[in-house]
Amino acid sequence: MRIGELAGRAGVSVRSLRYYEEQGLLTSTRSPSGQRHYTEDEVERVRLIQCLYAAGLSSRTIAEVLPCVDSPSERNSDEAFERLLQERDRISRHIDELARARDALDLLIDVNRAHRAQLTPRRPRA
């Protein structure tokens, strides 16, 4: 199938597919005129790539875990598992940082509310 059909069936843009190829996440064959052609298997691969992106993984990390799919083995599975655990830890640390930032903003909002409550109310204009 051609790139437009794959994009439609996988629910992504043609631009995304080209990017996936640039990153080494997806491969195609080329016709003599240079058009990309994909197999039926690529629909599921693109969906998997989308799932991995939705999980917060970068294209570099996705490329590191895809050997588990492309060449299943105990070693590839173990390496992918370890990489996914590392990514989960990274995301957890980021969530903690965001929670601290939110708490700091809550404090600033409380200080601002207290300050505003002390201001003299302005008279409405006639």
PDB file of C-alpha atoms in Angstrom:
ATOM      1  CA  MET A   1       0.000   0.000   0.000  1.00  0.00           C
ATOM      2  CA  ARG A   2       1.098   3.556  -0.540  1.00  0.00           C
ATOM      3  CA  ILE A   3       1.833   6.108   2.142  1.00  0.00           C
ATOM      4  CA  GLY A   4      -1.568   7.819   2.026  1.00  0.00           C
ATOM      5  CA  GLU A   5      -3.415   4.546   2.516  1.00  0.00           C
ATOM      6  CA  LEU A   6      -1.177   3.546   5.423  1.00  0.00           C
ATOM      7  CA  ALA A   7      -1.697   6.944   7.016  1.00  0.00           C
ATOM      8  CA  GLY A   8      -5.457   6.617   6.721  1.00  0.00           C
ATOM      9  CA  ARG A   9      -5.611   3.067   8.026  1.00  0.00           C
ATOM     10  CA  ALA A  10      -3.257   3.741  10.934  1.00  0.00           C
ATOM     11  CA  GLY A  11      -4.851   7.082  11.808  1.00  0.00           C
ATOM     12  CA  VAL A  12      -1.721   9.211  11.439  1.00  0.00           C
ATOM     13  CA  SER A  13      -0.528  11.879   9.052  1.00  0.00           C
ATOM     14  CA  VAL A  14       1.681  11.242   6.049  1.00  0.00           C
ATOM     15  CA  ARG A  15       4.145  13.619   7.658  1.00  0.00           C
ATOM     16  CA  SER A  16       4.309  11.353  10.735  1.00  0.00           C
ATOM     17  CA  LEU A  17       5.079   8.337   8.570  1.00  0.00           C
ATOM     18  CA  ARG A  18       7.900  10.179   6.857  1.00  0.00           C
ATOM     19  CA  TYR A  19       9.264  11.172  10.249  1.00  0.00           C
ATOM     20  CA  TYR A  20       9.092   7.573  11.486  1.00  0.00           C
ATOM     21  CA  GLU A  21      11.133   6.522   8.470  1.00  0.00           C
ATOM     22  CA  GLU A  22      13.703   9.269   9.111  1.00  0.00           C
ATOM     23  CA  GLN A  23      14.035   8.012  12.691  1.00  0.00           C
ATOM     24  CA  GLY A  24      14.463   4.397  11.576  1.00  0.00           C
ATOM     25  CA  LEU A  25      11.202   3.260  13.172  1.00  0.00           C
ATOM     26  CA  LEU A  26       9.499   2.307   9.918  1.00  0.00           C
ATOM     27  CA  THR A  27      10.751   1.061   6.570  1.00  0.00           C
ATOM     28  CA  SER A  28       9.281   0.994   3.105  1.00  0.00           C
ATOM     29  CA  THR A  29      10.232  -0.182  -0.316  1.00  0.00           C
ATOM     30  CA  ARG A  30      10.365   2.274  -3.183  1.00  0.00           C
ATOM     31  CA  SER A  31       8.806   1.957  -6.577  1.00  0.00           C
ATOM     32  CA  PRO A  32      10.877   2.854  -9.658  1.00  0.00           C
ATOM     33  CA  SER A  33       9.267   6.293  -9.516  1.00  0.00           C
ATOM     34  CA  GLY A  34      10.282   6.711  -5.847  1.00  0.00           C
ATOM     35  CA  GLN A  35       6.885   6.167  -4.217  1.00  0.00           C
ATOM     36  CA  ARG A  36       6.888   4.493  -0.829  1.00  0.00           C
ATOM     37  CA  HIS A  37       5.161   1.130  -0.498  1.00  0.00           C
ATOM     38  CA  TYR A  38       4.308  -0.633   2.741  1.00  0.00           C
ATOM     39  CA  THR A  39       3.165  -4.085   3.748  1.00  0.00           C
ATOM     40  CA  GLU A  40       0.029  -4.918   5.682  1.00  0.00           C
ATOM     41  CA  ASP A  41       2.182  -5.446   8.800  1.00  0.00           C
ATOM     42  CA  GLU A  42       3.111  -1.774   8.868  1.00  0.00           C
ATOM     43  CA  VAL A  43      -0.414  -0.759   9.948  1.00  0.00           C
ATOM     44  CA  GLU A  44       0.067  -2.506  13.298  1.00  0.00           C
ATOM     45  CA  ARG A  45       3.642  -1.270  13.568  1.00  0.00           C
ATOM     46  CA  VAL A  46       2.511   2.343  13.179  1.00  0.00           C
ATOM     47  CA  ARG A  47      -0.185   1.780  15.809  1.00  0.00           C
ATOM     48  CA  LEU A  48       2.455   0.355  18.148  1.00  0.00           C
ATOM     49  CA  ILE A  49       4.718   3.357  17.516  1.00  0.00           C
ATOM     50  CA  GLN A  50       1.811   5.655  18.320  1.00  0.00           C
ATOM     51  CA  CYS A  51       1.161   3.746  21.544  1.00  0.00           C
ATOM     52  CA  LEU A  52       4.807   4.087  22.528  1.00  0.00           C
ATOM     53  CA  TYR A  53       4.727   7.836  21.833  1.00  0.00           C
ATOM     54  CA  ALA A  54       1.527   8.130  23.884  1.00  0.00           C
ATOM     55  CA  ALA A  55       3.399   6.450  26.754  1.00  0.00           C
ATOM     56  CA  GLY A  56       5.837   9.371  26.724  1.00  0.00           C
ATOM     57  CA  LEU A  57       8.711   7.672  24.913  1.00  0.00           C
ATOM     58  CA  SER A  58      10.976   9.555  22.540  1.00  0.00           C
ATOM     59  CA  SER A  59      11.737   8.290  19.041  1.00  0.00           C
ATOM     60  CA  ARG A  60      15.219   7.384  20.263  1.00  0.00           C
ATOM     61  CA  THR A  61      13.817   5.238  23.076  1.00  0.00           C
ATOM     62  CA  ILE A  62      11.273   3.671  20.739  1.00  0.00           C
ATOM     63  CA  ALA A  63      14.125   2.682  18.433  1.00  0.00           C
ATOM     64  CA  GLU A  64      15.819   1.058  21.425  1.00  0.00           C
ATOM     65  CA  VAL A  65      12.798  -1.100  22.338  1.00  0.00           C
ATOM     66  CA  LEU A  66      11.645  -2.088  18.840  1.00  0.00           C
ATOM     67  CA  PRO A  67      14.228  -4.905  18.522  1.00  0.00           C
ATOM     68  CA  CYS A  68      12.024  -6.740  21.030  1.00  0.00           C
ATOM     69  CA  VAL A  69       9.328  -6.729  18.323  1.00  0.00           C
ATOM     70  CA  ASP A  70      11.545  -7.100  15.267  1.00  0.00           C
ATOM     71  CA  SER A  71      13.834  -9.836  16.606  1.00  0.00           C
ATOM     72  CA  PRO A  72      12.155 -11.425  19.614  1.00  0.00           C
ATOM     73  CA  SER A  73      14.634 -12.996  21.983  1.00  0.00           C
ATOM     74  CA  GLU A  74      15.131 -13.221  25.707  1.00  0.00           C
ATOM     75  CA  ARG A  75      17.946 -10.667  25.526  1.00  0.00           C
ATOM     76  CA  ASN A  76      15.919  -8.177  23.449  1.00  0.00           C
ATOM     77  CA  SER A  77      12.947  -8.653  25.740  1.00  0.00           C
ATOM     78  CA  ASP A  78      15.067  -8.091  28.851  1.00  0.00           C
ATOM     79  CA  GLU A  79      16.670  -4.978  27.360  1.00  0.00           C
ATOM     80  CA  ALA A  80      13.292  -3.536  26.336  1.00  0.00           C
ATOM     81  CA  PHE A  81      11.858  -4.300  29.764  1.00  0.00           C
ATOM     82  CA  GLU A  82      14.761  -2.567  31.494  1.00  0.00           C
ATOM     83  CA  ARG A  83      14.479   0.457  29.193  1.00  0.00           C
ATOM     84  CA  LEU A  84      10.747   0.746  29.855  1.00  0.00           C
ATOM     85  CA  LEU A  85      11.388   0.646  33.604  1.00  0.00           C
ATOM     86  CA  GLN A  86      13.943   3.445  33.220  1.00  0.00           C
ATOM     87  CA  GLU A  87      11.445   5.533  31.267  1.00  0.00           C
ATOM     88  CA  ARG A  88       8.765   4.947  33.899  1.00  0.00           C
ATOM     89  CA  ASP A  89      11.185   6.142  36.593  1.00  0.00           C
ATOM     90  CA  ARG A  90      12.027   9.230  34.496  1.00  0.00           C
ATOM     91  CA  ILE A  91       8.356  10.073  34.064  1.00  0.00           C
ATOM     92  CA  SER A  92       7.694   9.532  37.790  1.00  0.00           C
ATOM     93  CA  ARG A  93      10.498  11.966  38.652  1.00  0.00           C
ATOM     94  CA  HIS A  94       9.003  14.482  36.239  1.00  0.00           C
ATOM     95  CA  ILE A  95       5.568  14.090  37.843  1.00  0.00           C
ATOM     96  CA  ASP A  96       7.144  14.753  41.251  1.00  0.00           C
ATOM     97  CA  GLU A  97       8.819  17.899  39.886  1.00  0.00           C
ATOM     98  CA  LEU A  98       5.527  19.097  38.426  1.00  0.00           C
ATOM     99  CA  ALA A  99       3.743  18.455  41.737  1.00  0.00           C
ATOM    100  CA  ARG A 100       6.360  20.575  43.551  1.00  0.00           C
ATOM    101  CA  ALA A 101       5.924  23.347  40.965  1.00  0.00           C
ATOM    102  CA  ARG A 102       2.137  23.202  41.410  1.00  0.00           C
ATOM    103  CA  ASP A 103       2.541  23.415  45.199  1.00  0.00           C
ATOM    104  CA  ALA A 104       4.800  26.457  44.811  1.00  0.00           C
ATOM    105  CA  LEU A 105       2.213  28.105  42.565  1.00  0.00           C
ATOM    106  CA  ASP A 106      -0.535  27.334  45.081  1.00  0.00           C
ATOM    107  CA  LEU A 107       1.508  29.118  47.739  1.00  0.00           C
ATOM    108  CA  LEU A 108       2.012  32.144  45.486  1.00  0.00           C
ATOM    109  CA  ILE A 109      -1.711  32.203  44.683  1.00  0.00           C
ATOM    110  CA  ASP A 110      -2.544  32.143  48.411  1.00  0.00           C
ATOM    111  CA  VAL A 111      -0.106  34.991  49.072  1.00  0.00           C
ATOM    112  CA  ASN A 112      -1.615  36.961  46.202  1.00  0.00           C
ATOM    113  CA  ARG A 113      -5.178  36.386  47.486  1.00  0.00           C
ATOM    114  CA  ALA A 114      -4.193  37.562  50.954  1.00  0.00           C
ATOM    115  CA  HIS A 115      -2.533  40.655  49.492  1.00  0.00           C
ATOM    116  CA  ARG A 116      -5.570  41.455  47.332  1.00  0.00           C
ATOM    117  CA  ALA A 117      -7.902  41.086  50.314  1.00  0.00           C
ATOM    118  CA  GLN A 118      -5.932  43.816  52.109  1.00  0.00           C
ATOM    119  CA  LEU A 119      -6.262  46.286  49.237  1.00  0.00           C
ATOM    120  CA  THR A 120      -8.819  49.041  49.620  1.00  0.00           C
ATOM    121  CA  PRO A 121     -11.826  48.253  47.469  1.00  0.00           C
ATOM    122  CA  ARG A 122     -12.193  50.710  44.625  1.00  0.00           C
ATOM    123  CA  ARG A 123     -15.391  52.593  44.141  1.00  0.00           C
ATOM    124  CA  PRO A 124     -17.281  51.763  40.970  1.00  0.00           C
ATOM    125  CA  ARG A 125     -17.224  54.482  38.351  1.00  0.00           C
ATOM    126  CA  ALA A 126     -20.443  56.241  37.554  1.00  0.00           C
TER     127      ALA A 126
END
